[in-house]
mmCIF file of C-alpha atoms and ligand atoms in Angstrom:
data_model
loop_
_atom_site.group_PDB
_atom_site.id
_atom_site.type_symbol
_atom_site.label_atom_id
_atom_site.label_comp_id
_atom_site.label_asym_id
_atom_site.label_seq_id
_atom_site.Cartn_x
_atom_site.Cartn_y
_atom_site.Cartn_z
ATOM 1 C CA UNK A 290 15.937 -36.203 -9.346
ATOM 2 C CA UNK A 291 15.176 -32.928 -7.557
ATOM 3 C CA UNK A 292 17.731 -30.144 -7.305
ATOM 4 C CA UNK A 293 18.340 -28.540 -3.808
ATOM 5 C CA UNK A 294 20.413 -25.588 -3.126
ATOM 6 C CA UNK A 295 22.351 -25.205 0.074
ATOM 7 C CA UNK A 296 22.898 -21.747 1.381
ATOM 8 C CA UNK A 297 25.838 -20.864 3.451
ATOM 9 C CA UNK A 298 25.987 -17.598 5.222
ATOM 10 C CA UNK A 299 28.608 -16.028 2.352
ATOM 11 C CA UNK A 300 27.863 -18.420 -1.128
ATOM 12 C CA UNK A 301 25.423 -20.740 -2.667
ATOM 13 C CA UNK A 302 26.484 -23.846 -3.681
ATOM 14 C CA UNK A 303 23.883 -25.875 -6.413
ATOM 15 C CA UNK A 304 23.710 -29.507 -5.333
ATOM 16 C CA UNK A 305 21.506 -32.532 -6.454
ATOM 17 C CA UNK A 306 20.984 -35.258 -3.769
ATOM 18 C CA UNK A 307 22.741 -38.328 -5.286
ATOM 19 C CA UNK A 308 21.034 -40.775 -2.643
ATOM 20 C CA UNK A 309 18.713 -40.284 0.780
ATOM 21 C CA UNK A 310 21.261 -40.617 3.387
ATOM 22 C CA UNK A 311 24.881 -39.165 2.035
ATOM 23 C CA UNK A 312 26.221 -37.807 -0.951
ATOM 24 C CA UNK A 313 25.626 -34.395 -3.254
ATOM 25 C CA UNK A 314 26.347 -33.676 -6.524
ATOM 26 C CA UNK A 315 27.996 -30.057 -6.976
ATOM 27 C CA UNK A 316 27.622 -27.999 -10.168
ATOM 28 C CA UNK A 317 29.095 -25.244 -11.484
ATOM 29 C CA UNK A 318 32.093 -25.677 -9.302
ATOM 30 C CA UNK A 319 35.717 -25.640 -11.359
ATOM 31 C CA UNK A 320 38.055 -26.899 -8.453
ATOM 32 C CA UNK A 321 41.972 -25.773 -8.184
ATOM 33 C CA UNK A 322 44.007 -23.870 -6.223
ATOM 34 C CA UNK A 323 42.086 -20.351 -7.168
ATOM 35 C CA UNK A 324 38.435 -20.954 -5.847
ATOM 36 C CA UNK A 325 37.507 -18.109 -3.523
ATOM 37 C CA UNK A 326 37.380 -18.699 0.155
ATOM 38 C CA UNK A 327 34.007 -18.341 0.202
ATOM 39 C CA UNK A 328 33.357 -21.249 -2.077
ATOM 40 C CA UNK A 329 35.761 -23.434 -0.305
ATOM 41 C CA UNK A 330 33.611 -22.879 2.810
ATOM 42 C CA UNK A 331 30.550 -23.560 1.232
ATOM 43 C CA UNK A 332 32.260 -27.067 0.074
ATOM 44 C CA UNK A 333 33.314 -27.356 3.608
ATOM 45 C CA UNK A 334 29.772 -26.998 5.070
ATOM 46 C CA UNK A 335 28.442 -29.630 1.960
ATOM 47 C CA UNK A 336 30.920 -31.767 3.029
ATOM 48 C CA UNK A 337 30.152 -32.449 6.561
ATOM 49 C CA UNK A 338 26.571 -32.261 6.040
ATOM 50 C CA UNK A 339 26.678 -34.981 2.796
ATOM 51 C CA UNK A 340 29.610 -37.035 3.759
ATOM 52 C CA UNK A 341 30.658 -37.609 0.309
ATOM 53 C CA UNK A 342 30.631 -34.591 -2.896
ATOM 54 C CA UNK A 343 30.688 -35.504 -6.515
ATOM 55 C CA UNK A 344 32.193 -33.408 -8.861
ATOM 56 C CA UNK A 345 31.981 -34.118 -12.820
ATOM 57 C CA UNK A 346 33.787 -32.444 -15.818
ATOM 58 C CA UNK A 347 37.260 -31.519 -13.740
ATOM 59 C CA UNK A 348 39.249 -32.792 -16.599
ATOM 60 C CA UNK A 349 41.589 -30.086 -16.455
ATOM 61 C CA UNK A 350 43.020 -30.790 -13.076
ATOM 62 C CA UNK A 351 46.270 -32.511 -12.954
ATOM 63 C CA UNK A 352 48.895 -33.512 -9.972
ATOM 64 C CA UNK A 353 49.611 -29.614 -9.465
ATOM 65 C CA UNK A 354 46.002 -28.956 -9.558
ATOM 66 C CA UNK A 355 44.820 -31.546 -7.389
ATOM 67 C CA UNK A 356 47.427 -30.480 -4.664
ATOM 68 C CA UNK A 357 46.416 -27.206 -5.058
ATOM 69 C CA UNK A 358 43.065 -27.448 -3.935
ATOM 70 C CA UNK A 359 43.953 -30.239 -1.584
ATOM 71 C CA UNK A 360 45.804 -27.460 0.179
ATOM 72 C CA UNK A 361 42.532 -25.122 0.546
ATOM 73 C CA UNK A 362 40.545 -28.084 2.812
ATOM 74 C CA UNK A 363 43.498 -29.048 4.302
ATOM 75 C CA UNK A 364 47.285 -30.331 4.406
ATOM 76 C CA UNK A 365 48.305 -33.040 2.309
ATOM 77 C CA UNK A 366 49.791 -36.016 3.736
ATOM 78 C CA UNK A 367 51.268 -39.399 1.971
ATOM 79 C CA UNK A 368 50.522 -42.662 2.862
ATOM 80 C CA UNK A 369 52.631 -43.912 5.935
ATOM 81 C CA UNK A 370 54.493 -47.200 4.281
ATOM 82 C CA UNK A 371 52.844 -46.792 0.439
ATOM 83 C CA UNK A 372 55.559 -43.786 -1.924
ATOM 84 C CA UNK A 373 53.870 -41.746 -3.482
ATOM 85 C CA UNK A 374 53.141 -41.605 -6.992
ATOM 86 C CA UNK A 375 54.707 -37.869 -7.920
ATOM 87 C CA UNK A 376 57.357 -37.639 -5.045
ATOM 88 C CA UNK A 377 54.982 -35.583 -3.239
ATOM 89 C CA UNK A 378 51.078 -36.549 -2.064
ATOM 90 C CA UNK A 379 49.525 -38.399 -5.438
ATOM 91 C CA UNK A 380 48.713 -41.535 -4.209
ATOM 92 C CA UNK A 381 47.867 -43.905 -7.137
ATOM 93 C CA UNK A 382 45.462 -46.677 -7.266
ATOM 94 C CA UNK A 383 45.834 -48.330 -10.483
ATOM 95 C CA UNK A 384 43.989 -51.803 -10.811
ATOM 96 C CA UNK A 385 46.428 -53.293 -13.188
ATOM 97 C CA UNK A 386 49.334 -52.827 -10.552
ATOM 98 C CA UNK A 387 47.941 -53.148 -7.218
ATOM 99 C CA UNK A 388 45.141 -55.049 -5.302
ATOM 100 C CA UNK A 389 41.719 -53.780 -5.124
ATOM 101 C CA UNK A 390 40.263 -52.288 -2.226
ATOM 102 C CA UNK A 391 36.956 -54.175 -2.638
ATOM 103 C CA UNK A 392 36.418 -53.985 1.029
ATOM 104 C CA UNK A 393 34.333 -52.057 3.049
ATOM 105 C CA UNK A 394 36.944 -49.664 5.110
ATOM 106 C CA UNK A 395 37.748 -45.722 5.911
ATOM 107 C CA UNK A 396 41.473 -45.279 4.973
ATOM 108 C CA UNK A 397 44.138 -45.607 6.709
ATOM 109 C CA UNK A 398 42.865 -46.169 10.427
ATOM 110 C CA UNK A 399 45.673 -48.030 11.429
ATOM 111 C CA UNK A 400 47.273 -45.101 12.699
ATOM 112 C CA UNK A 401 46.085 -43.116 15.154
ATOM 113 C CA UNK A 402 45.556 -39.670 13.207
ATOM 114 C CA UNK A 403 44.060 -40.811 10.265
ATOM 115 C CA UNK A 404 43.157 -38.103 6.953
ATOM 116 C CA UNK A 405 40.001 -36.210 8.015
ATOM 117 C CA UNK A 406 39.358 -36.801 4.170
ATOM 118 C CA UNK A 407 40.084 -38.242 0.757
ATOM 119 C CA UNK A 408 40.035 -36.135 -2.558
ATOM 120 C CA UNK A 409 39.898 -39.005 -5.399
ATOM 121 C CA UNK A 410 39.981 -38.285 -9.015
ATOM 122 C CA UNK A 411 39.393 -40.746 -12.213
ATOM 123 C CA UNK A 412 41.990 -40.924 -14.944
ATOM 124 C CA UNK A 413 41.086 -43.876 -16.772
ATOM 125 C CA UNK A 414 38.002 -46.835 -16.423
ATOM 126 C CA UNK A 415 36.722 -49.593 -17.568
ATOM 127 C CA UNK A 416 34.087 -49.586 -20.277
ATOM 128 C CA UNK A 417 31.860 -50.916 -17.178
ATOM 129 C CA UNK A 418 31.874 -51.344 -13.293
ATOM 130 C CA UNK A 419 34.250 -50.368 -11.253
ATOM 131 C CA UNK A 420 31.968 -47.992 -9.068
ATOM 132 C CA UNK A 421 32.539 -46.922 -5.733
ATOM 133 C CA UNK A 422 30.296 -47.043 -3.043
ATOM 134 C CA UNK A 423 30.463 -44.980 -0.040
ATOM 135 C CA UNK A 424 28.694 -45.514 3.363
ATOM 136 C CA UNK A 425 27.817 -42.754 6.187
ATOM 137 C CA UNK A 426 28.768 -44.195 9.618
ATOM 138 C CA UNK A 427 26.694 -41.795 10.995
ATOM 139 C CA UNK A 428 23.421 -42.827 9.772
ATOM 140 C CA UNK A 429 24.793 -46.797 10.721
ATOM 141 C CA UNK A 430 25.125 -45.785 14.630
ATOM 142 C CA UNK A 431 21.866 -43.934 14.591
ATOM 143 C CA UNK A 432 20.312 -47.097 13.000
ATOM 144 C CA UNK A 433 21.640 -49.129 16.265
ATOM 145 C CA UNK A 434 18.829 -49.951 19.152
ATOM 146 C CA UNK A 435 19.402 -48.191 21.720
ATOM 147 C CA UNK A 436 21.360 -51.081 24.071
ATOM 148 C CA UNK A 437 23.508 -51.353 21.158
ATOM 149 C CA UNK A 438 24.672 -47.583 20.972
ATOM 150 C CA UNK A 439 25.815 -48.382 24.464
ATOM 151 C CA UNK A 440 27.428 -51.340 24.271
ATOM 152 C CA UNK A 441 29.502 -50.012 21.317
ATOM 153 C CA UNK A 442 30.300 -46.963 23.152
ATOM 154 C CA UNK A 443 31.882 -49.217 25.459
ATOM 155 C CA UNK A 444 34.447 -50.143 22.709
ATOM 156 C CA UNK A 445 37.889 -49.873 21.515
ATOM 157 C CA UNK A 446 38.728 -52.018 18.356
ATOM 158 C CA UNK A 447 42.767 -52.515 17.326
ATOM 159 C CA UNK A 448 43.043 -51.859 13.964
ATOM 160 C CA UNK A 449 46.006 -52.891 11.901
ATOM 161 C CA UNK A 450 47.429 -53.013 8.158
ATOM 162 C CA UNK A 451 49.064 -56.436 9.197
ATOM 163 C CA UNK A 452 45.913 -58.883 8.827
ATOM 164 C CA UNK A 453 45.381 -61.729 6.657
ATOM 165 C CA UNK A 454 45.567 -60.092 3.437
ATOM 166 C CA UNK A 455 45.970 -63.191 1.615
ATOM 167 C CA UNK A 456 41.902 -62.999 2.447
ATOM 168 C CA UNK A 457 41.661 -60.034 0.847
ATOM 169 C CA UNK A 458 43.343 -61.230 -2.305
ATOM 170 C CA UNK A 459 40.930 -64.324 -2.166
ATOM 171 C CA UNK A 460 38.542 -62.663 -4.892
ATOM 172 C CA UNK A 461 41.419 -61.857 -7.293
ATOM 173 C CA UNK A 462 43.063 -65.189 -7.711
ATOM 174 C CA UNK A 463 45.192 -64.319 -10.774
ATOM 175 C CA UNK A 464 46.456 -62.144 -8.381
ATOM 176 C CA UNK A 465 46.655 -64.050 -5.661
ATOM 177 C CA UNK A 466 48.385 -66.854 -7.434
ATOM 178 C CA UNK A 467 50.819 -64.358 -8.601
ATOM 179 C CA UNK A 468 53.362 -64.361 -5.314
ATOM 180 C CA UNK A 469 55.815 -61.842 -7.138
ATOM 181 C CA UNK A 470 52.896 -59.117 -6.837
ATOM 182 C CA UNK A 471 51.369 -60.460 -3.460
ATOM 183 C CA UNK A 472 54.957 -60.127 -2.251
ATOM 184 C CA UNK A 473 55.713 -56.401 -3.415
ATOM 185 C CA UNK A 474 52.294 -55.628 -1.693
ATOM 186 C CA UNK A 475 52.988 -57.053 1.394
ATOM 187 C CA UNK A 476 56.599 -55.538 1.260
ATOM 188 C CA UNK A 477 55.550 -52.052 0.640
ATOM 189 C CA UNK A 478 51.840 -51.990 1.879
ATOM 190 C CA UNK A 479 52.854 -53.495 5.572
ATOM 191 C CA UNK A 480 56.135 -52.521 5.574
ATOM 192 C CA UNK A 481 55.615 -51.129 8.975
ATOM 193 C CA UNK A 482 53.320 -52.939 10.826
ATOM 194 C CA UNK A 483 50.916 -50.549 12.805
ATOM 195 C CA UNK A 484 48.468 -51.524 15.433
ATOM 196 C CA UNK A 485 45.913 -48.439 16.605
ATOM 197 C CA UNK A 486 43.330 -48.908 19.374
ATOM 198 C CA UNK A 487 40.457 -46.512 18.156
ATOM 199 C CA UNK A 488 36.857 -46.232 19.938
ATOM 200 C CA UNK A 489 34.100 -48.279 17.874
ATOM 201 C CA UNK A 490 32.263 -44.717 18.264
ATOM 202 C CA UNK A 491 33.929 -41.918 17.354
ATOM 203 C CA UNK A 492 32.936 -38.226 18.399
ATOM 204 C CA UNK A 493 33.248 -36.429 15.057
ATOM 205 C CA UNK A 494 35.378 -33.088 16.099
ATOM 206 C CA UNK A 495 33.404 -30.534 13.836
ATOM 207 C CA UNK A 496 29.641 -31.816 13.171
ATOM 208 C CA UNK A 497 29.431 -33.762 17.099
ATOM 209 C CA UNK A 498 27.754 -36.449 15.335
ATOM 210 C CA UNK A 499 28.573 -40.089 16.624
ATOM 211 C CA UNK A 500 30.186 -42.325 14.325
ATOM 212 C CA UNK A 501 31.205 -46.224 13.987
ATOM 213 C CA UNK A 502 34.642 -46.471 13.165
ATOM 214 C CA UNK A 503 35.477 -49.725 11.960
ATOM 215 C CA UNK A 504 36.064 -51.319 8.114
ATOM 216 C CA UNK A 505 38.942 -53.893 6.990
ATOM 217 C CA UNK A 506 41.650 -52.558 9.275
ATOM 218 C CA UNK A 507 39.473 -53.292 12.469
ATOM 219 C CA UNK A 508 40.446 -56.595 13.130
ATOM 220 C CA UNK A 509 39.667 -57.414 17.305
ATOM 221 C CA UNK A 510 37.925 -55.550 20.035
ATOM 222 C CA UNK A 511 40.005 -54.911 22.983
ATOM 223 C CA UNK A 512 39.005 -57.457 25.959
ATOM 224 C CA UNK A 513 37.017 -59.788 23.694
ATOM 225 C CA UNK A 514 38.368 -62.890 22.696
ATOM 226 C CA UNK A 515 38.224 -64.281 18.976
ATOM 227 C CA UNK A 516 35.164 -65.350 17.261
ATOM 228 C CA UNK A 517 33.294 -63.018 20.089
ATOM 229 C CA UNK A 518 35.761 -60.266 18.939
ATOM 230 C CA UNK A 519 34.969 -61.299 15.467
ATOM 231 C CA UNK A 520 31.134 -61.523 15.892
ATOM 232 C CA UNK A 521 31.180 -58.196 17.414
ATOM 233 C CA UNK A 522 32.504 -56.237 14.935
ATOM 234 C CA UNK A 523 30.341 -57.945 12.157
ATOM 235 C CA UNK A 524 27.419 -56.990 14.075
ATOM 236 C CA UNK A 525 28.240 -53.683 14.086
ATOM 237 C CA UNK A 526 29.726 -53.788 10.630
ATOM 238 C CA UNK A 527 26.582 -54.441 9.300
ATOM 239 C CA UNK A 528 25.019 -51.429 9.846
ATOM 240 C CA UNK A 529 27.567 -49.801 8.073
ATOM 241 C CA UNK A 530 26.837 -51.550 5.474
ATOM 242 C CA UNK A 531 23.089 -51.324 4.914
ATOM 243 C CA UNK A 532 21.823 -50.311 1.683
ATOM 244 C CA UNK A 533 20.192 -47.439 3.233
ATOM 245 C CA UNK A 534 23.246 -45.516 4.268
ATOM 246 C CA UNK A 535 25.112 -46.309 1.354
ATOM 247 C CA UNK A 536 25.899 -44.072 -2.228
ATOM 248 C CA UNK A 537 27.293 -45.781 -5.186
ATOM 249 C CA UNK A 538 29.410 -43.783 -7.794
ATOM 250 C CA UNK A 539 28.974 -44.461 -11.131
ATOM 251 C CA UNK A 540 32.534 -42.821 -12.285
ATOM 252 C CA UNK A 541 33.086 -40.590 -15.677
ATOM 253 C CA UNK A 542 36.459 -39.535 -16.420
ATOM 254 C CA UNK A 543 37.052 -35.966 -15.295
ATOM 255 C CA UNK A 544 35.140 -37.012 -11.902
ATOM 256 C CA UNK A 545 36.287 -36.495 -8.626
ATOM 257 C CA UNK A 546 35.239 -36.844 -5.216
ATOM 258 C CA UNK A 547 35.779 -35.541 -1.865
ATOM 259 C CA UNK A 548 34.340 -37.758 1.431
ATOM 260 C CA UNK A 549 34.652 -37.042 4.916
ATOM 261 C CA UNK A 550 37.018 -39.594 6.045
ATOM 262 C CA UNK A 551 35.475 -39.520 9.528
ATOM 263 C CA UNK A 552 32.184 -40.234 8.901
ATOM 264 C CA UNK A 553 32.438 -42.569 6.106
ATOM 265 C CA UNK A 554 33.227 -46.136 4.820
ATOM 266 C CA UNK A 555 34.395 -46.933 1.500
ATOM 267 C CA UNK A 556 34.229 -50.059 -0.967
ATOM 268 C CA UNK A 557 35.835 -50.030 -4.421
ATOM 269 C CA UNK A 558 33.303 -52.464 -6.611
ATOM 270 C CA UNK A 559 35.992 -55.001 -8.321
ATOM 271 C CA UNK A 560 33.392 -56.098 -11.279
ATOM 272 C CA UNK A 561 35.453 -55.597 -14.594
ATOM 273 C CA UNK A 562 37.635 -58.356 -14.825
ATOM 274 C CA UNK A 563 41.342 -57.035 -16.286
ATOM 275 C CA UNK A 564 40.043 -53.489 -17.538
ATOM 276 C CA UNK A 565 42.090 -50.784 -16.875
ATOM 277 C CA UNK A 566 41.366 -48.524 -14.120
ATOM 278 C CA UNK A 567 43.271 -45.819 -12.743
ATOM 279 C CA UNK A 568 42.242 -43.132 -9.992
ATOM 280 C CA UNK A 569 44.627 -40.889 -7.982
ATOM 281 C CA UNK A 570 44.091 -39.399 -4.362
ATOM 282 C CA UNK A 571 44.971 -36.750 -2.297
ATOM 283 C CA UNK A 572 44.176 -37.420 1.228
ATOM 284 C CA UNK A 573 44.096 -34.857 3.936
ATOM 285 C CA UNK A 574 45.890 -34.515 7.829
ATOM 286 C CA UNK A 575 43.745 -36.037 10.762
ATOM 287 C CA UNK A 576 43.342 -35.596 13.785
ATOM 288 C CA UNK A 577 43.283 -37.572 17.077
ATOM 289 C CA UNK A 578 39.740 -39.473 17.266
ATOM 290 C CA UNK A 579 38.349 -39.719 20.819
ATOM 291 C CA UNK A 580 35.391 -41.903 22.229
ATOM 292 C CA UNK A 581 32.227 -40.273 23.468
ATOM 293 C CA UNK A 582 34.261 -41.156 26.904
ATOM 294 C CA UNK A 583 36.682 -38.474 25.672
ATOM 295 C CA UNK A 584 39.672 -41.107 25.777
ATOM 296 C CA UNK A 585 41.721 -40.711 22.737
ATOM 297 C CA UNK A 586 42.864 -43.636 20.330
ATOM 298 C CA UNK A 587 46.177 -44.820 20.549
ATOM 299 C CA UNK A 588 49.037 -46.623 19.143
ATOM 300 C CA UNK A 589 50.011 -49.882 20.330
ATOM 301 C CA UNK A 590 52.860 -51.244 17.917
ATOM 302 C CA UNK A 591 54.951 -50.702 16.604
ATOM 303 C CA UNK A 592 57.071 -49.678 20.058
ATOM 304 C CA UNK A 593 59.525 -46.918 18.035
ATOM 305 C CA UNK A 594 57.152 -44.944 15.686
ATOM 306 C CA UNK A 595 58.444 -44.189 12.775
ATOM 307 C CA UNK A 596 58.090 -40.329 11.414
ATOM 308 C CA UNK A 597 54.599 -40.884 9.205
ATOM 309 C CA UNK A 598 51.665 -39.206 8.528
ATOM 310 C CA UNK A 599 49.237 -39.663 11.080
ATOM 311 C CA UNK A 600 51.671 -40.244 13.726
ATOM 312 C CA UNK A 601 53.586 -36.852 13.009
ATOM 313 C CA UNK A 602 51.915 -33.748 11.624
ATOM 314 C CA UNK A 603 51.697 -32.964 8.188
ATOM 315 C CA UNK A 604 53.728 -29.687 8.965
ATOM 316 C CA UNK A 605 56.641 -31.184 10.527
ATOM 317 C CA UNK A 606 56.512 -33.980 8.260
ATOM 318 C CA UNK A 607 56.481 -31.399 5.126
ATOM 319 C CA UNK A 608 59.666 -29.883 6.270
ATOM 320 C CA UNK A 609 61.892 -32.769 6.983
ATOM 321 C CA UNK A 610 60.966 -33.470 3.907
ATOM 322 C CA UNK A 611 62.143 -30.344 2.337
ATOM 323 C CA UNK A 612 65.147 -30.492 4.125
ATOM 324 C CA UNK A 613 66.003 -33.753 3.484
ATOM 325 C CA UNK A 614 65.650 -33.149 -0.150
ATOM 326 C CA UNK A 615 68.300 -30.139 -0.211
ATOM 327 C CA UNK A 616 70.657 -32.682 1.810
ATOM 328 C CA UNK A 617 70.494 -35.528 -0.909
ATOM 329 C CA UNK A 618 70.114 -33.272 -3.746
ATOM 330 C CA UNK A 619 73.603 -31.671 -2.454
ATOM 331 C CA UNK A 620 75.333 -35.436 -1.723
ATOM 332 C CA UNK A 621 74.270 -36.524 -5.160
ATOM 333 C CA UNK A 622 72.754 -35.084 -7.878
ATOM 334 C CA UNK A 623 71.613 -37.574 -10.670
ATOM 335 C CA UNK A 624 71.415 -40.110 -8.262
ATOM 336 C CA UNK A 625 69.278 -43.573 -8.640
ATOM 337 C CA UNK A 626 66.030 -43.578 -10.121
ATOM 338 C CA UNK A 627 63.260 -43.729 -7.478
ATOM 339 C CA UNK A 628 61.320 -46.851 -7.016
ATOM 340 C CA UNK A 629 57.819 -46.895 -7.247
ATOM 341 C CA UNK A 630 55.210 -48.964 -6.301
ATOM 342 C CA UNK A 631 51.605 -48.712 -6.084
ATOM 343 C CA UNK A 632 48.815 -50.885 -3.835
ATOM 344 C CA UNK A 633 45.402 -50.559 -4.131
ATOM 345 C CA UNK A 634 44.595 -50.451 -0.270
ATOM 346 C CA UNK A 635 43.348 -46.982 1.663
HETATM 347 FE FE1 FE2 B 254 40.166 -46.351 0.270
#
């Protein structure tokens, strides 16, 4: 595999292709809190132009460390119904817990302001499988014919975290069959139900490139009716999904990697059986998508929204949550023990 070096106009980054269409490998590149502006720009720029960045060896980051260099590409933000795994933004997807996200999707779309990007990092895996595969939803709407870039311009798809996930479960039936765990999922995972309208082609705010949004959350197109609705977004879906536009992830422990939530789909490969595997993710504030049309997405349920990321922003969010820590730490010290619970879902 060739090596290619991408120059920015202050720093050098060394990157290897890892496929045609999306995703770099960086070297030399020891991420934390401390990197130099310069290098977070030229991580920036690799970012939008490769959709997705591998990163091996980072062994030494931990929850601190993660943050910390979460906070240089962005603002943190939890997941809107899903605690977090360190009381802060660790969000932890660990196989033997949760369900598996073996489904193509971009995380978290059913709200409006979705993260602008995902910082994942691999604890512990099976002795095989359990890749990741990433696809650039770029490359999928410049693969449409031409009538079909303008008939999904014409879109808006509702996307919601309150579908059949008893589907979803259909490939795991140990777990499926287990209704103590498909009950805590669909406690904690749906505990709000959200319902977004987003455009099936969304402007991307920084590179102007046209995306498809879509993946598991999109469940209907507005103004179609069922298996029409259905047939439409499989068509489109499909693109997505082509080999061609797709990078799979071989993970090492000590890996991370970084994707451009707006111009990617995701699909966790659920091949090892009951292996361990644990990852943890820092995902980043979003902002409001809008169609080529300009209109913005929206949400459409639930009617009172509750104070969440990607509904609020990350700022305001932050400090309630500082403040609302000083208040309970004042009413009771040594209170209850927190309950946590993780689900495999983005
Ligand atoms: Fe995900």
């Amino acid at each position: 595999m060739s090596t290619a070096t991408t120059t920015t106009a202050t720093t050098d980054l060394r990157l290897t292709p890892a496929a045609g269409r999306i995703g770099a490998i960086v070297h030399d590149v020891r991420l934390g809190g401390e990197l130099p502006a310069e290098t977070v720009a030229a991580i920036e720029a690799a970012l939008y132009e490769h959709k997705v960045l591998f990163f091996r060896d980072q062994q030494h980051l931990d929850d601190a460390g993660h943050e910390a260099f979460a906070r240089l590409l962005g603002h943190p933000v939890g997941h809107p119904t899903v605690p977090s795994a360190d009381g802060r933004y660790v969000f932890e997807l660990d196989a033997t817990k949760g369900v598996r996200a073996n489904n193509w999707h971009t995380d978290v779309t059913f709200v409006p302001s979705y993260p602008k990007a995902s910082i994942l990092r691999a604890l512990e895996l099976p002795p095989a499988g359990g890749s990741t595969v990433w696809a650039n939803t770029a490359a999928a709407y410049q693969d449409l014919p031409e009538p079909l870039k303008v008939l999904a311009e014409s879109l808006r798809a509702v996307h919601t975290n309150d579908y059949d996930y008893a589907a979803s479960l259909a490939l795991r039936p140990e777990l499926a069959d287990n209704a103590e765990i498909a009950n805590l999922f669909r406690q904690v995972f749906v505990s709000t139900a959200f319902k977004t309208e987003h455009p099936v082609v969304r402007v991307h705010p920084v590179t102007g490139e046209k995306n498809l949004l879509l993946g598991a959350f999109a469940q209907r197109i507005q103004g179609v009716a069922g298996a029409d609705s259905k047939a439409l977004i499989a068509l489109f879906q499909r693109y997505v999904e082509r080999l061609e536009n797709t990078v799979r992830w071989d993970w090492q422990v000590g890996d991370v990697a970084i994707w451009d939530n707006r111009a990617t789909q995701h699909y966790a490969v659920n091949d090892y059986g009951d292996e361990p595997r644990l990852v943890r993710r820092i995902t980043l504030d979003g902002d409001l998508p809008v169609g080529v049309d300009g209109a913005p997405s929206r949400l459409l349920e639930p009617a009172e929204p509750p104070r969440v990321a990607g509904l609020v922003p990350a700022e305001e969010l932050e400090t309630e949550a500082a403040e609302a820590a000083k208040v309970a730490a004042a009413q009771a010290a040594g209170a209850g023990a927190a309950v946590t619970v993780t689900a495999d879902r983005g």
